Coordinates of C-alpha atoms (C1' of nucleotides) and ligand atoms in Angstrom, one line a residue:
Chain O
M3 CA 31.9 -51.0 2.3
P4 CA 29.7 -48.4 3.8
A5 CA 30.5 -45.2 4.2
K6 CA 30.6 -43.4 0.4
D7 CA 31.7 -39.8 0.2
V8 CA 32.9 -38.7 3.6
P9 CA 34.2 -35.5 3.9
D10 CA 37.9 -35.2 4.2
I11 CA 37.7 -32.8 7.0
V12 CA 35.7 -36.1 8.9
V13 CA 38.5 -38.5 7.8
S14 CA 41.2 -36.3 9.1
R15 CA 39.5 -36.2 12.6
L16 CA 39.0 -39.6 13.0
P17 CA 43.0 -40.6 14.1
L18 CA 42.3 -38.3 16.8
Y19 CA 39.3 -40.0 18.2
L20 CA 41.2 -43.3 17.4
R21 CA 43.7 -42.1 20.1
A22 CA 42.3 -40.6 22.3
L23 CA 40.0 -44.1 22.4
S24 CA 43.4 -46.0 22.9
F25 CA 44.3 -44.1 25.5
L26 CA 41.3 -44.1 27.4
A27 CA 41.2 -47.7 26.9
E28 CA 44.9 -48.3 28.6
E29 CA 43.4 -46.5 31.4
G30 CA 41.0 -49.3 32.0
L31 CA 37.6 -47.3 31.2
Q32 CA 34.9 -48.8 29.5
V33 CA 32.4 -46.2 27.8
I34 CA 32.7 -42.5 26.9
S35 CA 30.0 -40.1 26.3
S36 CA 30.4 -37.7 22.8
K37 CA 30.7 -34.7 26.0
E38 CA 33.4 -36.1 27.6
L39 CA 35.3 -37.0 24.3
G40 CA 35.0 -33.6 23.0
H41 CA 35.8 -31.7 26.4
K42 CA 39.4 -34.1 26.1
L43 CA 39.8 -33.2 22.6
G44 CA 38.5 -29.5 22.5
I45 CA 36.0 -30.5 20.3
S46 CA 32.1 -30.4 20.1
P47 CA 30.2 -33.1 21.0
A48 CA 27.6 -32.6 18.4
Q49 CA 30.5 -32.4 15.8
I50 CA 31.7 -36.3 17.3
R51 CA 28.6 -37.4 16.5
K52 CA 28.0 -36.0 13.4
D53 CA 31.4 -37.4 12.2
L54 CA 30.7 -41.0 13.6
S55 CA 26.9 -40.7 11.7
H56 CA 28.9 -40.9 8.3
F57 CA 30.1 -44.7 9.6
G58 CA 27.1 -46.3 11.3
E59 CA 25.6 -46.2 14.9
F60 CA 28.0 -46.9 17.6
G61 CA 26.6 -45.4 20.5
K62 CA 24.0 -46.5 23.0
Q63 CA 21.4 -43.3 24.2
G64 CA 21.6 -42.6 27.7
T65 CA 25.1 -43.9 27.8
G66 CA 27.4 -43.0 25.2
Y67 CA 30.2 -45.3 23.4
N68 CA 31.8 -48.4 24.6
I69 CA 35.3 -47.6 24.3
Q70 CA 36.9 -51.0 23.3
Y71 CA 34.5 -51.1 20.9
L72 CA 34.7 -47.9 19.4
R73 CA 38.1 -48.2 18.6
D74 CA 38.0 -51.4 17.2
Q75 CA 35.1 -49.6 14.7
L76 CA 37.5 -46.8 14.1
R77 CA 40.7 -49.2 13.5
R78 CA 38.7 -50.7 10.9
I79 CA 36.9 -47.8 9.1
L80 CA 40.9 -46.6 9.0
K81 CA 42.3 -49.7 7.7
V82 CA 44.5 -50.2 10.6
T83 CA 43.6 -53.5 12.2
E84 CA 46.6 -54.8 10.6
E85 CA 50.6 -53.2 11.0
R86 CA 51.3 -52.0 7.4
E87 CA 54.9 -51.8 6.2
V88 CA 56.2 -48.4 5.1
A89 CA 59.2 -47.7 3.6
L90 CA 61.6 -44.6 5.0
V91 CA 63.8 -42.5 2.7
G92 CA 66.4 -40.5 4.2
A93 CA 68.6 -42.2 6.5
G94 CA 69.6 -38.9 8.5
D95 CA 68.9 -37.2 11.8
L96 CA 65.2 -37.4 11.5
G97 CA 65.2 -40.7 9.5
R98 CA 67.0 -42.3 12.7
A99 CA 64.6 -40.8 15.3
L100 CA 61.6 -42.0 13.1
M101 CA 63.1 -45.7 13.2
H102 CA 63.7 -45.7 16.8
Y103 CA 60.0 -44.8 18.0
G104 CA 58.0 -47.0 19.0
G105 CA 54.8 -44.9 18.4
F106 CA 54.3 -46.9 15.0
A107 CA 53.6 -50.3 16.8
G108 CA 50.2 -50.7 17.9
R109 CA 48.9 -48.2 15.3
G110 CA 49.0 -49.6 12.1
F111 CA 52.8 -48.9 11.2
R112 CA 56.0 -50.6 10.8
I113 CA 58.9 -49.2 9.3
S114 CA 60.2 -52.1 7.3
L115 CA 62.8 -50.7 4.7
V116 CA 65.3 -47.6 4.8
F117 CA 67.0 -46.2 2.0
D118 CA 69.5 -43.5 1.8
N119 CA 71.7 -42.2 -1.3
N120 CA 75.0 -41.8 0.8
P121 CA 77.5 -44.5 0.4
Q122 CA 78.6 -44.4 3.4
K123 CA 75.7 -45.1 4.5
I124 CA 74.4 -47.5 2.5
G125 CA 74.8 -51.4 3.7
Q126 CA 75.5 -50.0 7.4
K127 CA 73.2 -51.0 10.4
M128 CA 71.2 -48.7 11.7
G129 CA 69.2 -50.3 14.7
P130 CA 67.6 -53.5 13.2
F131 CA 67.8 -51.8 9.3
E132 CA 70.3 -52.6 6.5
I133 CA 70.1 -49.0 5.0
L134 CA 69.5 -49.8 1.5
D135 CA 70.5 -47.9 -1.5
S136 CA 67.6 -45.6 -2.9
E137 CA 68.5 -46.7 -6.1
S138 CA 66.3 -49.5 -5.6
I139 CA 63.4 -47.5 -4.4
E140 CA 61.6 -48.9 -7.2
T141 CA 62.4 -52.4 -7.7
I142 CA 62.3 -53.6 -4.2
V143 CA 59.7 -51.4 -2.5
A144 CA 57.4 -52.6 -5.3
D145 CA 58.9 -56.2 -5.1
R146 CA 57.5 -56.1 -1.4
G147 CA 54.1 -54.5 -2.4
I148 CA 54.9 -51.7 -0.1
E149 CA 52.3 -48.4 -0.5
I150 CA 53.0 -46.1 2.4
A151 CA 56.3 -44.4 2.5
I152 CA 58.3 -41.6 4.7
V153 CA 60.2 -39.3 3.1
A154 CA 62.8 -37.3 5.5
V155 CA 65.5 -36.2 2.7
P156 CA 66.6 -32.6 1.9
A157 CA 64.0 -30.6 -0.2
E158 CA 65.9 -30.7 -3.1
A159 CA 65.7 -34.4 -3.3
A160 CA 62.2 -35.2 -2.3
Q161 CA 60.8 -34.6 -5.6
E162 CA 62.5 -37.2 -7.3
V163 CA 62.6 -39.6 -4.3
V164 CA 58.9 -39.0 -4.5
D165 CA 58.7 -39.6 -8.4
A166 CA 60.9 -43.1 -7.4
L167 CA 58.1 -44.3 -4.5
V168 CA 55.1 -43.1 -7.0
R169 CA 56.7 -45.6 -9.7
A170 CA 57.1 -48.8 -7.1
G171 CA 53.5 -48.3 -6.2
V172 CA 53.4 -46.5 -3.5
K173 CA 49.9 -44.6 -3.0
A174 CA 50.6 -42.7 0.2
I175 CA 53.6 -40.4 1.3
L176 CA 54.4 -38.2 4.2
N177 CA 56.4 -35.9 3.5
Y178 CA 59.1 -33.9 6.3
A179 CA 60.4 -32.1 3.5
P180 CA 59.7 -28.8 3.6
I181 CA 58.8 -28.5 -0.4
T182 CA 55.6 -28.9 -2.0
V183 CA 55.8 -31.8 -4.6
K184 CA 54.0 -33.2 -7.6
V185 CA 52.3 -36.5 -7.4
P186 CA 49.6 -38.3 -9.8
E187 CA 46.0 -38.8 -9.0
G188 CA 45.5 -41.2 -6.5
V189 CA 48.1 -40.8 -4.7
H190 CA 48.1 -39.5 -1.2
V191 CA 50.5 -36.7 0.6
Q192 CA 51.2 -35.1 4.1
Y193 CA 53.1 -32.9 5.1
I194 CA 54.9 -32.2 8.2
D195 CA 57.3 -29.1 8.8
P196 CA 57.2 -27.6 12.2
V197 CA 58.3 -24.4 11.2
I198 CA 54.7 -23.8 9.3
H199 CA 53.3 -24.8 12.7
L200 CA 55.2 -22.4 14.4
Q201 CA 55.1 -19.3 12.4
R202 CA 50.9 -20.3 12.2
M203 CA 51.3 -19.3 15.6
T204 CA 53.5 -16.4 16.1
Y205 CA 50.9 -14.8 14.1
Y206 CA 48.8 -14.6 16.8
L207 CA 51.7 -13.6 19.7
Chain H
M23 CA 48.4 -2.9 12.6
P24 CA 45.9 -3.6 9.9
A25 CA 44.0 -7.1 9.6
K26 CA 42.0 -7.7 12.4
D27 CA 39.5 -10.7 12.4
V28 CA 41.2 -12.8 9.7
P29 CA 39.8 -16.3 9.9
D30 CA 42.5 -18.8 11.0
I31 CA 42.2 -21.1 8.2
V32 CA 43.6 -18.1 6.5
V33 CA 46.4 -17.8 8.5
S34 CA 46.9 -21.4 8.6
R35 CA 48.0 -21.1 5.0
L36 CA 50.4 -17.7 5.0
P37 CA 52.9 -20.1 6.0
L38 CA 53.0 -21.9 3.0
Y39 CA 53.0 -19.1 0.5
L40 CA 56.2 -17.9 2.4
R41 CA 58.0 -21.1 1.8
A42 CA 57.3 -21.3 -1.5
L43 CA 58.1 -17.0 -1.9
S44 CA 61.4 -17.8 -0.5
F45 CA 62.5 -20.8 -2.5
L46 CA 61.0 -18.9 -5.6
A47 CA 63.6 -16.0 -4.2
E48 CA 66.6 -18.1 -3.8
E49 CA 65.7 -19.3 -7.6
G50 CA 66.2 -15.6 -8.2
L51 CA 62.8 -15.1 -9.6
Q52 CA 61.3 -11.7 -9.2
V53 CA 57.7 -12.0 -9.8
I54 CA 54.5 -14.8 -9.7
S55 CA 51.1 -14.4 -10.8
S56 CA 48.9 -16.2 -8.0
K57 CA 47.9 -18.5 -10.8
E58 CA 51.3 -19.8 -11.1
L59 CA 51.7 -19.8 -7.2
G60 CA 48.7 -21.4 -6.6
H61 CA 49.4 -24.4 -9.3
K62 CA 52.8 -25.0 -7.7
L63 CA 51.0 -25.5 -4.2
G64 CA 47.7 -27.2 -5.0
I65 CA 46.1 -24.3 -4.2
S66 CA 43.3 -22.3 -6.2
P67 CA 44.6 -18.3 -7.6
A68 CA 41.3 -16.9 -6.1
Q69 CA 41.9 -18.3 -2.7
I70 CA 45.4 -17.0 -2.8
R71 CA 44.1 -13.3 -3.8
K72 CA 41.4 -13.4 -1.3
D73 CA 43.5 -14.7 1.1
L74 CA 46.4 -12.3 1.1
S75 CA 43.3 -9.4 0.7
H76 CA 42.7 -9.6 4.0
F77 CA 46.4 -7.7 4.6
G78 CA 46.1 -5.6 2.0
E79 CA 47.3 -4.8 -2.1
F80 CA 50.4 -6.8 -2.8
G81 CA 49.9 -7.2 -6.6
K82 CA 50.3 -5.4 -9.1
Q83 CA 47.3 -5.7 -12.2
G84 CA 49.0 -7.6 -14.7
T85 CA 52.4 -8.5 -13.5
G86 CA 51.3 -10.4 -10.4
Y87 CA 53.5 -10.3 -7.1
N88 CA 57.0 -9.1 -6.7
I89 CA 58.6 -11.8 -4.8
Q90 CA 60.7 -10.6 -2.8
Y91 CA 58.1 -7.9 -1.5
L92 CA 55.6 -10.2 -1.0
R93 CA 57.9 -12.4 1.0
D94 CA 59.0 -9.8 3.2
Q95 CA 55.1 -8.5 3.9
L96 CA 53.9 -11.9 4.8
R97 CA 57.1 -12.0 6.9
R98 CA 56.2 -9.2 8.8
I99 CA 52.3 -10.2 9.2
L100 CA 53.5 -14.0 10.8
K101 CA 55.6 -11.8 13.1
V102 CA 58.8 -13.8 11.8
T103 CA 61.0 -10.7 10.5
E104 CA 63.6 -11.4 13.3
E105 CA 64.5 -15.0 15.0
R106 CA 62.8 -15.5 17.8
E107 CA 64.3 -18.0 20.7
V108 CA 62.4 -21.3 21.3
A109 CA 62.4 -23.3 24.3
L110 CA 63.0 -27.5 23.7
V111 CA 61.8 -29.9 26.4
G112 CA 62.9 -33.6 25.5
A113 CA 66.4 -34.6 24.7
G114 CA 65.6 -37.7 23.2
D115 CA 66.2 -38.9 19.3
L116 CA 63.6 -36.4 18.5
G117 CA 64.8 -33.6 20.7
R118 CA 68.7 -34.1 19.3
A119 CA 67.3 -34.1 15.2
L120 CA 65.4 -30.7 15.9
M121 CA 68.5 -29.4 17.6
H122 CA 70.7 -30.2 14.6
Y123 CA 67.9 -29.1 12.3
G124 CA 69.2 -26.5 10.4
G125 CA 65.7 -25.2 8.8
F126 CA 64.8 -23.1 11.8
A127 CA 67.4 -20.4 10.8
G128 CA 66.4 -18.0 8.1
R129 CA 62.5 -18.9 8.8
G130 CA 61.9 -16.8 12.1
F131 CA 63.2 -19.5 15.1
R132 CA 66.3 -20.8 17.0
I133 CA 66.8 -23.1 19.8
S134 CA 68.3 -21.5 22.4
L135 CA 67.3 -23.6 25.4
V136 CA 67.3 -27.3 26.2
F137 CA 65.5 -28.9 29.0
D138 CA 65.4 -32.5 30.2
N139 CA 65.0 -34.4 33.5
N140 CA 66.7 -37.3 32.9
P141 CA 70.3 -36.9 35.2
Q142 CA 72.5 -38.7 33.2
K143 CA 71.6 -36.0 30.6
I144 CA 71.6 -33.1 32.1
G145 CA 74.5 -31.0 32.4
Q146 CA 75.9 -33.0 29.1
K147 CA 76.3 -31.1 26.0
M148 CA 74.3 -32.1 22.8
G149 CA 75.5 -30.5 19.7
P150 CA 75.7 -26.7 20.7
F151 CA 73.8 -26.9 23.8
E152 CA 73.9 -27.7 27.7
I153 CA 70.9 -29.9 28.8
L154 CA 69.0 -27.8 31.7
D155 CA 67.3 -29.6 34.4
S156 CA 63.6 -29.5 33.3
E157 CA 62.9 -28.4 36.6
S158 CA 63.9 -24.8 36.0
I159 CA 61.7 -24.6 33.4
E160 CA 59.4 -22.2 35.2
T161 CA 62.6 -19.9 36.1
I162 CA 64.6 -19.9 33.3
V163 CA 62.4 -19.9 30.6
A164 CA 60.4 -16.5 32.3
D165 CA 64.1 -15.2 32.9
R166 CA 64.4 -15.2 29.3
G167 CA 61.0 -13.6 28.4
I168 CA 61.1 -16.9 25.6
E169 CA 57.8 -17.4 24.4
I170 CA 57.8 -20.5 22.2
A171 CA 58.4 -24.2 23.2
I172 CA 58.5 -27.6 21.2
V173 CA 57.6 -30.1 23.3
A174 CA 59.5 -33.7 22.7
V175 CA 58.8 -35.9 26.0
P176 CA 56.7 -38.8 26.3
A177 CA 52.9 -38.4 26.1
E178 CA 52.9 -39.0 29.6
A179 CA 55.0 -36.3 30.6
A180 CA 53.5 -33.5 28.2
Q181 CA 50.8 -32.4 30.2
E182 CA 53.2 -31.5 32.9
V183 CA 56.0 -30.1 30.9
V184 CA 52.8 -27.9 29.2
D185 CA 51.8 -26.6 32.6
A186 CA 55.4 -25.5 33.7
L187 CA 55.8 -23.8 30.0
V188 CA 52.9 -22.0 30.6
R189 CA 53.5 -20.8 34.0
A190 CA 56.9 -19.7 32.3
G191 CA 54.7 -17.7 30.3
V192 CA 55.1 -19.4 26.8
K193 CA 52.5 -18.6 24.6
A194 CA 52.9 -20.9 21.7
I195 CA 53.6 -24.5 21.6
L196 CA 54.3 -27.1 19.4
N197 CA 53.6 -30.4 21.0
Y198 CA 54.9 -34.0 18.8
A199 CA 54.1 -36.0 22.3
P200 CA 50.4 -37.8 20.9
I201 CA 48.2 -36.3 23.4
T202 CA 46.0 -33.3 23.4
V203 CA 47.1 -31.0 26.1
K204 CA 45.1 -28.8 28.0
V205 CA 46.2 -25.0 28.1
P206 CA 44.7 -21.5 29.2
E207 CA 43.2 -19.3 26.8
G208 CA 45.3 -17.1 24.8
V209 CA 48.0 -20.0 24.9
H210 CA 48.2 -21.7 21.4
V211 CA 49.4 -25.7 21.0
Q212 CA 50.1 -27.2 17.5
Y213 CA 50.2 -31.0 16.9
I214 CA 52.7 -33.1 15.3
D215 CA 52.0 -36.8 15.1
P216 CA 52.9 -38.8 12.2
V217 CA 50.9 -41.5 12.7
I218 CA 47.6 -39.1 12.7
H219 CA 48.5 -38.1 9.1
L220 CA 49.5 -41.5 8.4
Q221 CA 46.2 -43.2 9.4
R222 CA 44.2 -39.8 7.6
M223 CA 45.8 -41.6 4.1
T224 CA 45.1 -45.3 5.0
Y225 CA 41.2 -44.4 4.7
Y226 CA 41.8 -44.3 1.2
L227 CA 44.0 -47.3 0.6
Chain Y
dG18 C1' 6.4 -50.1 36.3
dC19 C1' 7.1 -44.8 36.0
dG20 C1' 9.2 -40.8 35.6
dC21 C1' 13.2 -38.2 35.4
dT22 C1' 17.9 -38.1 33.5
dT23 C1' 21.2 -38.8 30.2
dT24 C1' 23.3 -39.2 25.7
dT25 C1' 22.1 -40.3 20.8
dG26 C1' 21.8 -39.8 16.1
dT27 C1' 19.9 -36.5 12.2
dG28 C1' 17.5 -33.2 9.8
dA29 C1' 17.3 -27.6 9.4
dA30 C1' 19.5 -23.8 10.6
dA31 C1' 23.3 -20.8 10.7
dT32 C1' 27.8 -19.8 9.8
dC33 C1' 32.4 -20.5 7.4
dT34 C1' 34.8 -21.3 3.1
dT35 C1' 35.9 -21.1 -1.6
dA36 C1' 35.0 -20.6 -6.2
dA37 C1' 33.3 -17.6 -10.1
dA38 C1' 32.5 -13.5 -12.2
dC39 C1' 34.0 -9.1 -12.8
dA40 C1' 35.7 -4.2 -13.3
dT41 C1' 39.8 -2.1 -13.1
dA42 C1' 44.7 -1.5 -14.0
dA43 C1' 49.0 -2.7 -15.8
dT44 C1' 51.3 -4.2 -19.6
dA45 C1' 52.8 -5.5 -24.4
dT46 C1' 52.0 -5.7 -29.3
dA47 C1' 51.4 -3.4 -33.4
Chain D
dT1 C1' 47.9 5.6 -29.8
dA2 C1' 44.8 2.0 -30.2
dT3 C1' 43.8 -2.8 -29.2
dA4 C1' 44.7 -6.9 -26.5
dT5 C1' 46.5 -9.9 -22.7
dT6 C1' 47.1 -10.6 -18.5
dA7 C1' 45.9 -10.9 -13.8
dT8 C1' 44.8 -7.8 -9.4
dG9 C1' 40.9 -6.8 -5.8
dT10 C1' 36.3 -7.6 -4.5
dT11 C1' 31.6 -9.0 -4.7
dT12 C1' 28.0 -12.0 -5.4
dA13 C1' 27.0 -17.2 -5.8
dA14 C1' 27.6 -21.6 -4.2
dG15 C1' 29.1 -25.0 -1.4
dA16 C1' 31.0 -27.3 2.5
dT17 C1' 30.5 -27.9 7.9
dT18 C1' 29.6 -26.6 12.3
dT19 C1' 25.9 -26.2 15.3
dC20 C1' 21.5 -26.2 17.2
dA21 C1' 17.8 -28.5 18.3
dC22 C1' 14.4 -32.5 19.7
dA23 C1' 12.8 -37.1 19.0
dA24 C1' 13.7 -41.3 20.7
dA25 C1' 16.2 -44.6 23.5
dA26 C1' 18.4 -46.8 27.3
dG27 C1' 19.3 -46.9 32.4
dC28 C1' 18.2 -45.1 37.2
dG29 C1' 15.7 -44.5 41.3
dC30 C1' 11.8 -45.8 43.6
Ligands
NAD18 N1 65.8 -32.9 11.5 C1 64.8 -32.8 12.0 O1 64.2 -32.4 13.3 C2 63.9 -32.1 10.9 C3 62.5 -31.5 11.4 C4 61.5 -31.4 10.6 C5 62.1 -31.4 9.2 N2 63.1 -32.1 8.6 C6 63.1 -32.4 7.2 O2 63.3 -33.4 6.8 C7 64.4 -33.7 6.1 C8 65.4 -34.7 6.6 O3 66.3 -34.0 7.9 P1 67.5 -34.2 8.6 O4 68.0 -33.4 9.8 O5 67.5 -35.9 8.9 O6 68.2 -34.1 7.7 P2 69.7 -34.6 6.9 O7 70.8 -33.9 6.2 O8 70.6 -35.2 8.6 O9 69.6 -36.6 6.4 C9 69.1 -36.2 5.3 C10 69.3 -37.7 4.7 O10 68.7 -38.0 3.3 C11 70.1 -38.3 2.7 N3 69.4 -38.4 1.2 C12 69.7 -37.2 0.7 N4 69.4 -37.0 -0.8 C13 69.0 -38.5 -0.9 C14 68.3 -39.2 -2.1 N5 68.1 -38.9 -3.0 N6 67.9 -40.1 -1.8 C15 68.1 -41.0 -0.2 N7 68.6 -40.2 0.4 C16 68.8 -39.2 0.5 C17 71.2 -38.2 2.8 O11 72.0 -39.0 2.9 C18 70.7 -37.7 4.7 O12 71.5 -39.2 5.3 C19 65.0 -32.3 5.7 O13 64.0 -32.1 4.4 C20 64.6 -31.7 6.7 O14 64.2 -30.1 6.2 C21 63.9 -32.1 9.8
NAD19 N1 61.1 -40.0 17.5 C1 60.4 -39.9 16.8 O1 60.5 -39.6 15.6 C2 58.9 -39.2 17.0 C3 58.1 -39.1 16.1 C4 56.7 -38.4 16.4 C5 56.6 -38.6 17.8 N2 57.3 -38.5 18.8 C6 56.9 -38.3 20.2 O2 58.0 -37.2 20.6 C7 58.2 -37.7 22.2 C8 59.8 -37.7 22.1 O3 60.3 -39.0 20.8 P1 61.2 -39.4 21.2 O4 61.3 -40.6 20.2 O5 62.6 -38.4 21.6 O6 61.5 -40.2 22.8 P2 62.5 -40.1 23.7 O7 62.2 -41.5 24.5 O8 64.0 -41.1 23.0 O9 63.1 -38.9 24.0 C9 62.1 -38.4 25.4 C10 63.2 -37.2 26.2 O10 62.0 -37.0 27.2 C11 62.6 -37.0 28.4 N3 61.7 -36.6 29.4 C12 60.9 -37.3 30.2 N4 59.8 -36.8 31.1 C13 60.7 -35.8 30.9 C14 60.4 -34.6 31.6 N5 58.8 -34.5 32.4 N6 60.7 -33.3 31.7 C15 61.6 -33.0 30.7 N7 62.3 -34.4 29.8 C16 61.7 -35.4 30.0 C17 63.7 -38.3 28.5 O11 64.8 -38.1 29.6 C18 64.1 -38.2 26.8 O12 65.2 -37.6 26.7 C19 57.6 -38.8 21.8 O13 55.9 -38.0 22.9 C20 57.1 -39.4 21.0 O14 56.1 -40.0 20.7 C21 58.8 -38.9 18.5

DNA sequence: GCGCTTTTGTGAAATCTTAAACATAATATA
DNA sequence: TATATTATGTTTAAGATTTCACAAAAGCGC
């Protein structure tokens, strides 16, 4: 393991680079310069080079970066070379959209368990998933050794669900509920709230 | 209008403050200090005070901030005192979840138009919405004077949809498609891609 | 092979952001 | 009323991040 003490803001851009490179690879391109990539992403070329330099030397002077090679390196750095199992909690509208979403496969993730606490939903099939009782999060998620979860329950239930996931050993949580949750050291939480993004933009209107 | 040249990173935190204050107001609380609010959000008290100081003096020494008052001020600053109309493009799984989502009301937004390009969907009712032909984005969105849009179409279609929205006069776009789009100066774009968030966390696993 | 062009990787400089510190004011206490 | 406590708003310092600038390397044309 190289790369010690890389700023989180650098890490946060790597998935964007990876996404763009995968797209370019599918288009059949071989090579790209930091200038071109930066142009596509709205990021300065110097920033891209500096970010990558935290992890090694991946480019070739005068040419740029080999797209497939850099993509593979980023996958390795981000630890998404294999598909990781993800537990989803909340089989509502958003949960259903996430279950059907084809965009996880190939990018390192696979929803493999779905939980809800609604007795009418528990036991039902939703797509390829049987909805499990959220009471059993602690045992089942721990048994399977799952480290990643997506929370799509109402705000009121989010903290208790997160607590259960943490007890089950989950280390990374993507929370769609519009509330900040408390987790112990070492557990990572990311938030998605469309209203936050919209409000950030209305400021400028 | 006071508040000139506020850093965007400051603006990006205001919706978080607003969300927390609305939650606290609903719980019936009257007053909160920057220390308590910071604790709830995982943000330093000094940061909160500094951020707010860009826009005026909202607190009282020895006491803290009146929750309702500060919430109202933030709503004013973020320009979400009234509900703004939002156009949604893409009536797929995610689009349906967004249409049904109750979390826009009360936070400044209301989806009022839904577009798709699938002939089987156009004309159908989905909840309270009739799905409109995305060919008509330019005329209808412009006529209604809508400035905000949510894009929930496949990546391949995102740029063309965005282009149509921009021609219709839209100034703020929330893009769920996993691709960076090009927009002219003065048009704001925010992105939501759950995989980006997940990959950012797997780095630390 | 030899200039010419392109582009990387990287220190140094510039800019931006956060944190610390404190004077000031409001409140509570006695 | 005096004193202690609390918490803001702001200035100053520290820290983090981005940009700049350039030597070094690689490819290209001839
Ligand atoms: N629908 C959207 O487009 C959207 C967008 C952004 C954010 N969100 C947020 O995502 C979350 C889910 O949204 P939704 O629209 O799917 O809501 P929903 O009401 O359709 O679904 C919520 C699901 O969570 C389940 N649930 C409730 N408490 C639970 C518990 N303790 N354990 C397990 N399951 C529990 C419910 O039974 C229900 O099936 C909400 O917090 C919402 O604010 C939704
Ligand atoms: N479903 C999710 O949970 C999820 C999560 C994250 C991101 N996304 C992204 O959001 C987008 C939508 O996802 P989805 O799961 O709803 O996909 P979907 O295939 O279910 O829906 C896409 C919809 O867009 C419509 N469409 C296609 N081209 C169009 C055009 N040019 N104009 C108007 N409408 C058009 C299609 O007819 C379809 O109804 C995709 O880019 C996807 O990657 C989805």
